[in-house]
Each structure stands twice: as C-alpha cells, then as structure tokens.
Amino acid sequence: MPGTIENKLRTRKTVCRMDILTPATVPAMNTTRETTHPADLLTSAMERIYNYRMTTTSGGNLSVLDEEGSIWITPARVDKGGLKREDIVEIRPDGETLGRHKPSSEFPFHHKIYQARHDIRAIIHAHPVALVAFSICGKRPDTRLFPKARLICGEVGFAPYALPGSEVLGENVAKEFARGVSCVLLENHGIVVGGASFHEAFRRFETLEFTAKTIIKASMLGEVHYLNDAELGAERDHHAVPEEFLPLTASACERALRRDLSDFVRRGYRQRLLISTEGSFSARVSAERFLITPRGCDRADLHPTELVLVENGLVERGKRASFASRLHSAIYRRHPRVQAIINATPVNATAFAVSHENLDTRTIPESYVFLREVEKLPLSVLSEEPDRVASRLSPDFPVSLIENDGAMVLGNSLLDAFDRLEVLESTSEAVINCRPLGAVRAMGQGVIRELDVAFHLPQR
C-alpha cells in the first residue's frame, strides 16, 4: 500500500556483499514479543542516546535483527540528532539493501556479531565519554562495582584497534562476542553492546556507561571498592515473593500521588539522577499504604498506572513492586512523618558510596541544613536488615549512602525528598570538583552552631 513504512524505506535498492543470514539461521526471539517497528525502535533509541550526550552527531550506530533475518540499521552520514524513521536502512537476508541512504559504515561488525551469537538481536555502538576514556587508556571498567552492573553487563571484552568499518574490526569484535561477553570496548574507539532485545541492549549500554562514570569519579576521591564473589552472590536471593491484594477504587489522593510520583521519576531520569531501569521512588498514600515504582520498567516514560500500591506488605495484584518495597515499608512503619522515600544513583553521590571517602556536608549552608550527616551503610542492609536502615534514617537525619549501591533520601513530601536528592548530588559534585583545586575548607564549628540554632537542627 502507498504510504506504508515499507514503501517509504524501499526507495533505494542495492546489494551488500555479505554472508547471507537466512531465516533458518535466525532463531525465534525468546523475549517479550516486540510490536514496535524496527525503524521506530532505532530512531527513538538514538534520540535518547544523542540527547543524553552518549554519542555525537556523526558517531554511533544501532541495529536490530528481525524475525525474518533482516538487519535494520542506522544510516551512514546522517545527523544522529534528527534521525527519522525513513532514514533507517533494511538489509535483507539475501543482501539486498532497502532505503534512501547507505547503511552505517560499521555494518560489518554488526553482521559478524549476529553471525557469531544467535542470541543477540540488537546492537548499540556509540562513543559515550566515560567508556571512550577507558578505551583510549586501554582499560576495561570492572562491573563488580555494583551487583546489578555485574548481573546486567557481565565481563567486558576488549577488541584491539582496527580501521573503522573494516572487516578486520568486524572480526576483532565478533571474536570477543563469540567468547560469550555482550559488552566489548573498542581500543581507541568506543563501545559495542548486544542484547536479546533492544531493551536489554540499551539497559546494558546505559548501565555500563554509568558504571564507568562512577569509577572515574570515585577514583578522584581515592581507592575504589569492588565486590568479591561472596558479596555479589549475597545480593541475589534475599527477595521473597510478596502476597498480593486487589485494591478497591483509587482515592483522589492516590490518583494525585500517582501523577506526581511518575512526574518526579521521569524528571529524575532526565536530570541523570538515576538510570532507566534502576532507582526506587515511593510516596505514602495513608498510614498503611504507599505507592512505589515497579521492577524493570523504563523510568524515562513511566506512566502513573505502572506504579504499584503496597499495603501492609501486600502488593497490588498483577504487578511487580521494586525490591526496595520491603525496606520502604520498614521506614514508613517506624517514621510516621516520612511521606516520601527515594533510592537513586546520581553519579557523584554514588562515587562516594563506592569509595572509602566520606561526604562532608559542611560546604555551604544549604548542604548542611538539607543533608545533615550523611552516613554510609553496608550493602547488606538493603536486603537483610531493613529495620537497621529504618533506625539510622529519620526525618532529622534523612540521607544515607549505601556502599556499592547509591543514595537513600527521605522527605516530608515528594518535593522535599527530590530537593534533597538534587542537593546531595550537587554537593557531591562540588566536593569532587575541588580535588584539582585544593582541600575543601569546611565551615567551622562556630558557623555550624549558628546554623543548628537558626534552623532548630537536632543532634544525634
């Protein structure tokens, strides 16, 4: 039919020289059924990657292998900041190329990866600054920094330098993927990440760049702490499946909170205070009920209906609450004044969480008044000791860092908690930025006493 995306894309026909990928060599997808057209999938993903400065106008390329064996790939020499669906190129199993542009010059390594790993259905190649820094130093980020990073990204491979777009580069990259890794740094070039779906590939890509950024920031503070096998394994099996309940009609208060909570989650993602599939926000609906973010959802476009209602440890039927719901429940039970809780991973604050350095908040009055003492708690408390966290955090001391995880912030409203999270990240970044300038000149005891009196600040 005229006007369909297939006809729009098939304005140019050539044949690529490539070993043929036939449908017989392309196994059926073993992930959730994808209903978004590949061209739309690639353009929306590139828009996000470009807008968050994880690639440049001319750099990076994305592809998807569909069920019929066609590879859909971003084009060569087209502005990545304004990519349209009709710009995407389809390369069919017989080598025929359909579209208005030439495919990316890096097509050889996309094709060779799909040949080497039949479980890979989507590939991201880009030049995010932290991972590029590792690539030009000849080093790999250690994903043992976080349990989730190790689980999502695994070991990172390293492909020696070869001319961009060359068959040699394709062979170098495919050789690493054939070893079983799904993230490969390209020497003096960038990163290539694959996944069984585009969602999985993007999650790996974003998680790995966040890990690399955190390592760089933490290294400016001193020694970085990585997790051993026992610590990584201890975080896997402490999450019991909660019982469910069927809530009645939502009250006006709950509906308003759903709207506001989803707005703040999306805002936090836009400000890079969390990544797309990590971070838990909650807000109290009543004495026994609170709303919390679901597991595995994309924080960039979270909808109010996706939020999960929790009541006395029971979870809204048919939904998967964040693993942090047990911890949030303990805090709400202990502290009736707390109305909102945030677990997040802003890079600079998280750098303190993975280093041996403590964050001194006596930098400017706002930091001291809003954050107070920022205690650092062991990673094990998240799953094993929720009551211990609840006893250490309070409305008077509302901020804590969790080792090798991130930040936890309480508030007497959603806005209050979110404001504290922003102040925490700004303070952390300012302190890290002091390192090349000189030692931090913390406010003296006289100033601190004056602030304590003026703002009625309690002491531990």
PDB file of C-alpha atoms in Angstrom, residues 49-303:
ATOM      1  CA  ILE A  49      21.260   8.352  23.306  1.00  0.00           C
ATOM      2  CA  TYR A  50      22.000  11.601  21.467  1.00  0.00           C
ATOM      3  CA  ASN A  51      20.016  13.838  23.833  1.00  0.00           C
ATOM      4  CA  TYR A  52      21.941  12.469  26.818  1.00  0.00           C
ATOM      5  CA  ARG A  53      25.249  13.120  25.040  1.00  0.00           C
ATOM      6  CA  MET A  54      26.133   9.436  24.853  1.00  0.00           C
ATOM      7  CA  THR A  55      27.076   9.884  21.201  1.00  0.00           C
ATOM      8  CA  THR A  56      27.730  12.692  18.740  1.00  0.00           C
ATOM      9  CA  THR A  57      26.027  13.913  15.562  1.00  0.00           C
ATOM     10  CA  SER A  58      28.248  11.755  13.376  1.00  0.00           C
ATOM     11  CA  GLY A  59      29.112   8.941  15.785  1.00  0.00           C
ATOM     12  CA  GLY A  60      27.450   5.707  16.736  1.00  0.00           C
ATOM     13  CA  ASN A  61      25.118   3.250  15.056  1.00  0.00           C
ATOM     14  CA  LEU A  62      22.301   0.953  16.133  1.00  0.00           C
ATOM     15  CA  SER A  63      20.779  -2.149  14.602  1.00  0.00           C
ATOM     16  CA  VAL A  64      18.064  -4.749  15.106  1.00  0.00           C
ATOM     17  CA  LEU A  65      17.847  -8.247  13.630  1.00  0.00           C
ATOM     18  CA  ASP A  66      14.200  -9.092  12.937  1.00  0.00           C
ATOM     19  CA  GLU A  67      12.428 -12.458  12.879  1.00  0.00           C
ATOM     20  CA  GLU A  68      12.779 -12.742   9.086  1.00  0.00           C
ATOM     21  CA  GLY A  69      16.545 -12.303   9.156  1.00  0.00           C
ATOM     22  CA  SER A  70      16.653  -8.651   8.022  1.00  0.00           C
ATOM     23  CA  ILE A  71      19.070  -6.286   9.727  1.00  0.00           C
ATOM     24  CA  TRP A  72      17.671  -2.790  10.286  1.00  0.00           C
ATOM     25  CA  ILE A  73      20.489  -0.306  10.860  1.00  0.00           C
ATOM     26  CA  THR A  74      21.045   3.427  11.182  1.00  0.00           C
ATOM     27  CA  PRO A  75      22.442   5.125   8.050  1.00  0.00           C
ATOM     28  CA  ALA A  76      25.864   6.496   7.209  1.00  0.00           C
ATOM     29  CA  ARG A  77      26.499  10.250   7.332  1.00  0.00           C
ATOM     30  CA  VAL A  78      23.061  11.303   8.580  1.00  0.00           C
ATOM     31  CA  ASP A  79      22.599  13.662  11.550  1.00  0.00           C
ATOM     32  CA  LYS A  80      22.015  11.467  14.619  1.00  0.00           C
ATOM     33  CA  GLY A  81      20.290  14.391  16.316  1.00  0.00           C
ATOM     34  CA  GLY A  82      17.498  14.443  13.748  1.00  0.00           C
ATOM     35  CA  LEU A  83      17.135  10.839  12.623  1.00  0.00           C
ATOM     36  CA  LYS A  84      13.766   9.967  11.058  1.00  0.00           C
ATOM     37  CA  ARG A  85      12.100   6.605  10.542  1.00  0.00           C
ATOM     38  CA  GLU A  86      12.562   6.821   6.761  1.00  0.00           C
ATOM     39  CA  ASP A  87      16.339   7.185   7.281  1.00  0.00           C
ATOM     40  CA  ILE A  88      16.666   3.651   8.674  1.00  0.00           C
ATOM     41  CA  VAL A  89      18.110   1.078   6.262  1.00  0.00           C
ATOM     42  CA  GLU A  90      16.944  -2.522   5.898  1.00  0.00           C
ATOM     43  CA  ILE A  91      19.408  -5.164   4.720  1.00  0.00           C
ATOM     44  CA  ARG A  92      17.583  -8.323   3.779  1.00  0.00           C
ATOM     45  CA  PRO A  93      18.934 -11.877   4.216  1.00  0.00           C
ATOM     46  CA  ASP A  94      19.862 -12.078   0.510  1.00  0.00           C
ATOM     47  CA  GLY A  95      21.988  -8.905   0.807  1.00  0.00           C
ATOM     48  CA  GLU A  96      19.505  -6.520  -0.804  1.00  0.00           C
ATOM     49  CA  THR A  97      19.608  -3.060   0.784  1.00  0.00           C
ATOM     50  CA  LEU A  98      16.370  -1.085   1.027  1.00  0.00           C
ATOM     51  CA  GLY A  99      16.273   2.579   1.957  1.00  0.00           C
ATOM     52  CA  ARG A 100      17.170   6.103   0.949  1.00  0.00           C
ATOM     53  CA  HIS A 101      20.708   6.009   2.425  1.00  0.00           C
ATOM     54  CA  LYS A 102      23.722   3.750   2.631  1.00  0.00           C
ATOM     55  CA  PRO A 103      23.889   1.646   5.798  1.00  0.00           C
ATOM     56  CA  SER A 104      26.324   2.598   8.529  1.00  0.00           C
ATOM     57  CA  SER A 105      29.952   2.001   7.615  1.00  0.00           C
ATOM     58  CA  GLU A 106      30.168  -0.170  10.738  1.00  0.00           C
ATOM     59  CA  PHE A 107      27.712  -2.681   9.296  1.00  0.00           C
ATOM     60  CA  PRO A 108      30.464  -5.357   9.061  1.00  0.00           C
ATOM     61  CA  PHE A 109      30.784  -5.787  12.808  1.00  0.00           C
ATOM     62  CA  HIS A 110      27.009  -5.719  13.324  1.00  0.00           C
ATOM     63  CA  HIS A 111      26.637  -8.507  10.781  1.00  0.00           C
ATOM     64  CA  LYS A 112      29.525 -10.551  12.173  1.00  0.00           C
ATOM     65  CA  ILE A 113      28.188 -10.279  15.734  1.00  0.00           C
ATOM     66  CA  TYR A 114      24.795 -11.603  14.617  1.00  0.00           C
ATOM     67  CA  GLN A 115      26.577 -14.475  12.896  1.00  0.00           C
ATOM     68  CA  ALA A 116      28.700 -15.256  15.957  1.00  0.00           C
ATOM     69  CA  ARG A 117      25.901 -15.007  18.534  1.00  0.00           C
ATOM     70  CA  HIS A 118      22.425 -16.146  17.535  1.00  0.00           C
ATOM     71  CA  ASP A 119      21.049 -14.991  20.876  1.00  0.00           C
ATOM     72  CA  ILE A 120      21.897 -11.355  20.036  1.00  0.00           C
ATOM     73  CA  ARG A 121      19.039  -9.460  18.326  1.00  0.00           C
ATOM     74  CA  ALA A 122      20.034  -5.829  18.898  1.00  0.00           C
ATOM     75  CA  ILE A 123      23.339  -3.931  18.892  1.00  0.00           C
ATOM     76  CA  ILE A 124      24.376  -0.480  20.113  1.00  0.00           C
ATOM     77  CA  HIS A 125      27.656   1.170  19.138  1.00  0.00           C
ATOM     78  CA  ALA A 126      28.367   4.657  20.481  1.00  0.00           C
ATOM     79  CA  HIS A 127      31.010   6.944  21.937  1.00  0.00           C
ATOM     80  CA  PRO A 128      29.864   7.832  25.487  1.00  0.00           C
ATOM     81  CA  VAL A 129      32.591   9.848  27.158  1.00  0.00           C
ATOM     82  CA  ALA A 130      33.356   7.634  30.162  1.00  0.00           C
ATOM     83  CA  LEU A 131      33.652   4.450  28.134  1.00  0.00           C
ATOM     84  CA  VAL A 132      35.687   6.258  25.491  1.00  0.00           C
ATOM     85  CA  ALA A 133      38.055   7.320  28.290  1.00  0.00           C
ATOM     86  CA  PHE A 134      38.528   3.652  29.195  1.00  0.00           C
ATOM     87  CA  SER A 135      39.002   2.704  25.530  1.00  0.00           C
ATOM     88  CA  ILE A 136      41.756   5.250  24.947  1.00  0.00           C
ATOM     89  CA  CYS A 137      43.535   4.158  28.138  1.00  0.00           C
ATOM     90  CA  GLY A 138      43.358   0.509  27.108  1.00  0.00           C
ATOM     91  CA  LYS A 139      41.377  -0.413  30.245  1.00  0.00           C
ATOM     92  CA  ARG A 140      38.017  -2.066  30.927  1.00  0.00           C
ATOM     93  CA  PRO A 141      35.520  -0.935  33.582  1.00  0.00           C
ATOM     94  CA  ASP A 142      35.154  -3.534  36.319  1.00  0.00           C
ATOM     95  CA  THR A 143      31.436  -4.323  36.622  1.00  0.00           C
ATOM     96  CA  ARG A 144      31.995  -5.754  40.095  1.00  0.00           C
ATOM     97  CA  LEU A 145      31.376  -2.202  41.286  1.00  0.00           C
ATOM     98  CA  PHE A 146      27.633  -2.921  41.648  1.00  0.00           C
ATOM     99  CA  PRO A 147      25.676  -6.195  41.888  1.00  0.00           C
ATOM    100  CA  LYS A 148      23.300  -5.007  39.163  1.00  0.00           C
ATOM    101  CA  ALA A 149      26.140  -3.962  36.867  1.00  0.00           C
ATOM    102  CA  ARG A 150      27.742  -7.412  37.114  1.00  0.00           C
ATOM    103  CA  LEU A 151      24.393  -9.109  36.564  1.00  0.00           C
ATOM    104  CA  ILE A 152      23.358  -6.911  33.613  1.00  0.00           C
ATOM    105  CA  CYS A 153      26.689  -6.354  31.863  1.00  0.00           C
ATOM    106  CA  GLY A 154      28.872  -9.261  32.931  1.00  0.00           C
ATOM    107  CA  GLU A 155      32.550  -9.197  31.984  1.00  0.00           C
ATOM    108  CA  VAL A 156      33.580  -6.518  29.491  1.00  0.00           C
ATOM    109  CA  GLY A 157      35.543  -7.634  26.440  1.00  0.00           C
ATOM    110  CA  PHE A 158      38.238  -5.639  24.638  1.00  0.00           C
ATOM    111  CA  ALA A 159      38.826  -5.587  20.860  1.00  0.00           C
ATOM    112  CA  PRO A 160      42.197  -4.336  19.550  1.00  0.00           C
ATOM    113  CA  TYR A 161      42.206  -1.336  17.249  1.00  0.00           C
ATOM    114  CA  ALA A 162      41.395  -1.741  13.558  1.00  0.00           C
ATOM    115  CA  LEU A 163      40.244   0.705  10.884  1.00  0.00           C
ATOM    116  CA  PRO A 164      36.599   1.754  11.486  1.00  0.00           C
ATOM    117  CA  GLY A 165      34.272  -0.009   9.062  1.00  0.00           C
ATOM    118  CA  SER A 166      36.867  -2.636   8.138  1.00  0.00           C
ATOM    119  CA  GLU A 167      36.379  -6.383   8.023  1.00  0.00           C
ATOM    120  CA  VAL A 168      39.288  -6.705  10.469  1.00  0.00           C
ATOM    121  CA  LEU A 169      37.453  -4.621  13.047  1.00  0.00           C
ATOM    122  CA  GLY A 170      34.368  -6.767  12.496  1.00  0.00           C
ATOM    123  CA  GLU A 171      36.386  -9.917  13.085  1.00  0.00           C
ATOM    124  CA  ASN A 172      38.032  -8.491  16.225  1.00  0.00           C
ATOM    125  CA  VAL A 173      34.680  -7.526  17.736  1.00  0.00           C
ATOM    126  CA  ALA A 174      32.891 -10.741  16.743  1.00  0.00           C
ATOM    127  CA  LYS A 175      35.718 -12.796  18.248  1.00  0.00           C
ATOM    128  CA  GLU A 176      35.089 -11.178  21.637  1.00  0.00           C
ATOM    129  CA  PHE A 177      31.328 -11.702  21.398  1.00  0.00           C
ATOM    130  CA  ALA A 178      31.936 -15.338  20.471  1.00  0.00           C
ATOM    131  CA  ARG A 179      33.605 -15.763  23.883  1.00  0.00           C
ATOM    132  CA  GLY A 180      30.225 -15.069  25.450  1.00  0.00           C
ATOM    133  CA  VAL A 181      30.611 -11.432  26.504  1.00  0.00           C
ATOM    134  CA  SER A 182      27.903  -8.938  25.486  1.00  0.00           C
ATOM    135  CA  CYS A 183      29.829  -5.680  26.037  1.00  0.00           C
ATOM    136  CA  VAL A 184      33.040  -5.015  24.111  1.00  0.00           C
ATOM    137  CA  LEU A 185      35.269  -1.950  24.309  1.00  0.00           C
ATOM    138  CA  LEU A 186      36.949  -0.982  21.035  1.00  0.00           C
ATOM    139  CA  GLU A 187      40.504   0.225  21.522  1.00  0.00           C
ATOM    140  CA  ASN A 188      40.728   3.986  20.802  1.00  0.00           C
ATOM    141  CA  HIS A 189      37.162   3.979  19.539  1.00  0.00           C
ATOM    142  CA  GLY A 190      34.119   3.323  21.773  1.00  0.00           C
ATOM    143  CA  ILE A 191      31.768   0.592  22.946  1.00  0.00           C
ATOM    144  CA  VAL A 192      29.641  -2.142  21.344  1.00  0.00           C
ATOM    145  CA  VAL A 193      26.835  -3.746  23.334  1.00  0.00           C
ATOM    146  CA  GLY A 194      24.425  -6.504  22.303  1.00  0.00           C
ATOM    147  CA  GLY A 195      21.215  -7.921  23.720  1.00  0.00           C
ATOM    148  CA  ALA A 196      18.420 -10.396  23.105  1.00  0.00           C
ATOM    149  CA  SER A 197      16.146  -7.367  22.652  1.00  0.00           C
ATOM    150  CA  PHE A 198      16.750  -3.696  22.132  1.00  0.00           C
ATOM    151  CA  HIS A 199      15.549  -3.043  25.673  1.00  0.00           C
ATOM    152  CA  GLU A 200      18.202  -5.401  27.023  1.00  0.00           C
ATOM    153  CA  ALA A 201      20.945  -3.893  24.852  1.00  0.00           C
ATOM    154  CA  PHE A 202      20.076  -0.336  25.924  1.00  0.00           C
ATOM    155  CA  ARG A 203      19.921  -1.364  29.573  1.00  0.00           C
ATOM    156  CA  ARG A 204      23.437  -2.840  29.299  1.00  0.00           C
ATOM    157  CA  PHE A 205      24.752   0.188  27.432  1.00  0.00           C
ATOM    158  CA  GLU A 206      23.380   2.712  29.918  1.00  0.00           C
ATOM    159  CA  THR A 207      24.398   0.651  32.962  1.00  0.00           C
ATOM    160  CA  LEU A 208      27.949   0.207  31.676  1.00  0.00           C
ATOM    161  CA  GLU A 209      28.407   3.930  30.960  1.00  0.00           C
ATOM    162  CA  PHE A 210      27.048   4.762  34.425  1.00  0.00           C
ATOM    163  CA  THR A 211      29.499   2.247  35.946  1.00  0.00           C
ATOM    164  CA  ALA A 212      32.404   3.753  34.010  1.00  0.00           C
ATOM    165  CA  LYS A 213      31.467   7.288  35.063  1.00  0.00           C
ATOM    166  CA  THR A 214      31.208   6.257  38.696  1.00  0.00           C
ATOM    167  CA  ILE A 215      34.635   4.571  38.621  1.00  0.00           C
ATOM    168  CA  ILE A 216      36.208   7.709  37.161  1.00  0.00           C
ATOM    169  CA  LYS A 217      34.573   9.985  39.749  1.00  0.00           C
ATOM    170  CA  ALA A 218      35.374   7.645  42.646  1.00  0.00           C
ATOM    171  CA  SER A 219      38.997   7.362  41.511  1.00  0.00           C
ATOM    172  CA  MET A 220      39.306  11.116  42.019  1.00  0.00           C
ATOM    173  CA  LEU A 221      38.384  10.534  45.670  1.00  0.00           C
ATOM    174  CA  GLY A 222      40.777   7.654  46.286  1.00  0.00           C
ATOM    175  CA  GLU A 223      40.633   3.875  46.323  1.00  0.00           C
ATOM    176  CA  VAL A 224      37.566   2.296  44.678  1.00  0.00           C
ATOM    177  CA  HIS A 225      35.898  -0.636  46.438  1.00  0.00           C
ATOM    178  CA  TYR A 226      34.832  -3.575  44.257  1.00  0.00           C
ATOM    179  CA  LEU A 227      32.710  -6.518  45.370  1.00  0.00           C
ATOM    180  CA  ASN A 228      34.042 -10.050  45.693  1.00  0.00           C
ATOM    181  CA  ASP A 229      32.186 -13.206  44.637  1.00  0.00           C
ATOM    182  CA  ALA A 230      30.661 -13.710  48.085  1.00  0.00           C
ATOM    183  CA  GLU A 231      29.361 -10.131  48.207  1.00  0.00           C
ATOM    184  CA  LEU A 232      27.936 -10.374  44.698  1.00  0.00           C
ATOM    185  CA  GLY A 233      26.262 -13.697  45.447  1.00  0.00           C
ATOM    186  CA  ALA A 234      24.798 -12.476  48.739  1.00  0.00           C
ATOM    187  CA  GLU A 235      22.677  -9.932  46.907  1.00  0.00           C
ATOM    188  CA  ARG A 236      20.827 -12.392  44.690  1.00  0.00           C
ATOM    189  CA  ASP A 237      18.457 -14.458  46.762  1.00  0.00           C
ATOM    190  CA  HIS A 238      17.021 -12.323  49.542  1.00  0.00           C
ATOM    191  CA  HIS A 239      13.854 -11.244  47.780  1.00  0.00           C
ATOM    192  CA  ALA A 240      10.779 -13.238  48.853  1.00  0.00           C
ATOM    193  CA  VAL A 241       7.727 -13.097  46.595  1.00  0.00           C
ATOM    194  CA  PRO A 242       5.143 -10.936  48.417  1.00  0.00           C
ATOM    195  CA  GLU A 243       1.476 -11.814  48.695  1.00  0.00           C
ATOM    196  CA  GLU A 244      -0.956  -9.824  46.571  1.00  0.00           C
ATOM    197  CA  PHE A 245      -4.196  -7.976  47.192  1.00  0.00           C
ATOM    198  CA  LEU A 246      -6.831  -6.415  44.948  1.00  0.00           C
ATOM    199  CA  PRO A 247      -7.308  -2.738  45.841  1.00  0.00           C
ATOM    200  CA  LEU A 248     -10.697  -1.052  45.536  1.00  0.00           C
ATOM    201  CA  THR A 249     -11.326   2.142  43.583  1.00  0.00           C
ATOM    202  CA  ALA A 250      -8.404   4.566  43.854  1.00  0.00           C
ATOM    203  CA  SER A 251      -8.987   7.630  46.017  1.00  0.00           C
ATOM    204  CA  ALA A 252      -8.353  11.158  44.739  1.00  0.00           C
ATOM    205  CA  CYS A 253      -5.250  11.281  46.960  1.00  0.00           C
ATOM    206  CA  GLU A 254      -3.857   8.105  45.386  1.00  0.00           C
ATOM    207  CA  ARG A 255      -4.545   9.345  41.860  1.00  0.00           C
ATOM    208  CA  ALA A 256      -2.812  12.651  42.544  1.00  0.00           C
ATOM    209  CA  LEU A 257       0.181  10.843  44.044  1.00  0.00           C
ATOM    210  CA  ARG A 258       0.400   8.524  41.042  1.00  0.00           C
ATOM    211  CA  ARG A 259       0.605  11.549  38.765  1.00  0.00           C
ATOM    212  CA  ASP A 260       3.127  13.424  40.913  1.00  0.00           C
ATOM    213  CA  LEU A 261       5.307  10.392  41.634  1.00  0.00           C
ATOM    214  CA  SER A 262       5.595   9.407  37.967  1.00  0.00           C
ATOM    215  CA  ASP A 263       6.409  13.053  37.112  1.00  0.00           C
ATOM    216  CA  PHE A 264       9.275  13.117  39.623  1.00  0.00           C
ATOM    217  CA  VAL A 265      10.638   9.763  38.445  1.00  0.00           C
ATOM    218  CA  ARG A 266      10.745  10.989  34.827  1.00  0.00           C
ATOM    219  CA  ARG A 267      12.286  14.267  35.978  1.00  0.00           C
ATOM    220  CA  GLY A 268      14.951  12.394  37.937  1.00  0.00           C
ATOM    221  CA  TYR A 269      15.824  10.378  34.846  1.00  0.00           C
ATOM    222  CA  ARG A 270      16.065  13.494  32.684  1.00  0.00           C
ATOM    223  CA  GLN A 271      18.456  15.003  35.224  1.00  0.00           C
ATOM    224  CA  ARG A 272      20.555  11.808  35.241  1.00  0.00           C
ATOM    225  CA  LEU A 273      19.884  11.178  38.932  1.00  0.00           C
ATOM    226  CA  LEU A 274      19.093   7.564  38.042  1.00  0.00           C
ATOM    227  CA  ILE A 275      19.284   5.293  35.022  1.00  0.00           C
ATOM    228  CA  SER A 276      16.318   3.972  33.054  1.00  0.00           C
ATOM    229  CA  THR A 277      15.744   0.679  34.888  1.00  0.00           C
ATOM    230  CA  GLU A 278      17.143   1.431  38.357  1.00  0.00           C
ATOM    231  CA  GLY A 279      16.058   3.668  41.214  1.00  0.00           C
ATOM    232  CA  SER A 280      13.039   3.347  43.512  1.00  0.00           C
ATOM    233  CA  PHE A 281      10.688   6.215  44.340  1.00  0.00           C
ATOM    234  CA  SER A 282       7.792   5.866  46.773  1.00  0.00           C
ATOM    235  CA  ALA A 283       5.164   8.104  48.370  1.00  0.00           C
ATOM    236  CA  ARG A 284       2.825   7.473  51.294  1.00  0.00           C
ATOM    237  CA  VAL A 285      -0.896   7.312  50.478  1.00  0.00           C
ATOM    238  CA  SER A 286      -2.083   6.635  54.048  1.00  0.00           C
ATOM    239  CA  ALA A 287      -0.756   5.178  57.299  1.00  0.00           C
ATOM    240  CA  GLU A 288      -0.773   1.638  55.837  1.00  0.00           C
ATOM    241  CA  ARG A 289      -0.373   2.298  52.109  1.00  0.00           C
ATOM    242  CA  PHE A 290       2.276   3.676  49.775  1.00  0.00           C
ATOM    243  CA  LEU A 291       2.970   3.757  46.040  1.00  0.00           C
ATOM    244  CA  ILE A 292       6.317   2.588  44.643  1.00  0.00           C
ATOM    245  CA  THR A 293       7.988   2.197  41.268  1.00  0.00           C
ATOM    246  CA  PRO A 294       7.729  -1.234  39.625  1.00  0.00           C
ATOM    247  CA  ARG A 295      10.628  -3.534  38.830  1.00  0.00           C
ATOM    248  CA  GLY A 296      12.193  -3.360  35.394  1.00  0.00           C
ATOM    249  CA  CYS A 297      10.088  -0.528  33.959  1.00  0.00           C
ATOM    250  CA  ASP A 298      11.612   2.251  31.866  1.00  0.00           C
ATOM    251  CA  ARG A 299      11.881   5.299  34.132  1.00  0.00           C
ATOM    252  CA  ALA A 300      12.097   7.627  31.127  1.00  0.00           C
ATOM    253  CA  ASP A 301       8.394   7.265  30.297  1.00  0.00           C
ATOM    254  CA  LEU A 302       6.882   5.811  33.474  1.00  0.00           C
ATOM    255  CA  HIS A 303       3.068   6.034  33.455  1.00  0.00           C
TER     256      HIS A 303
END
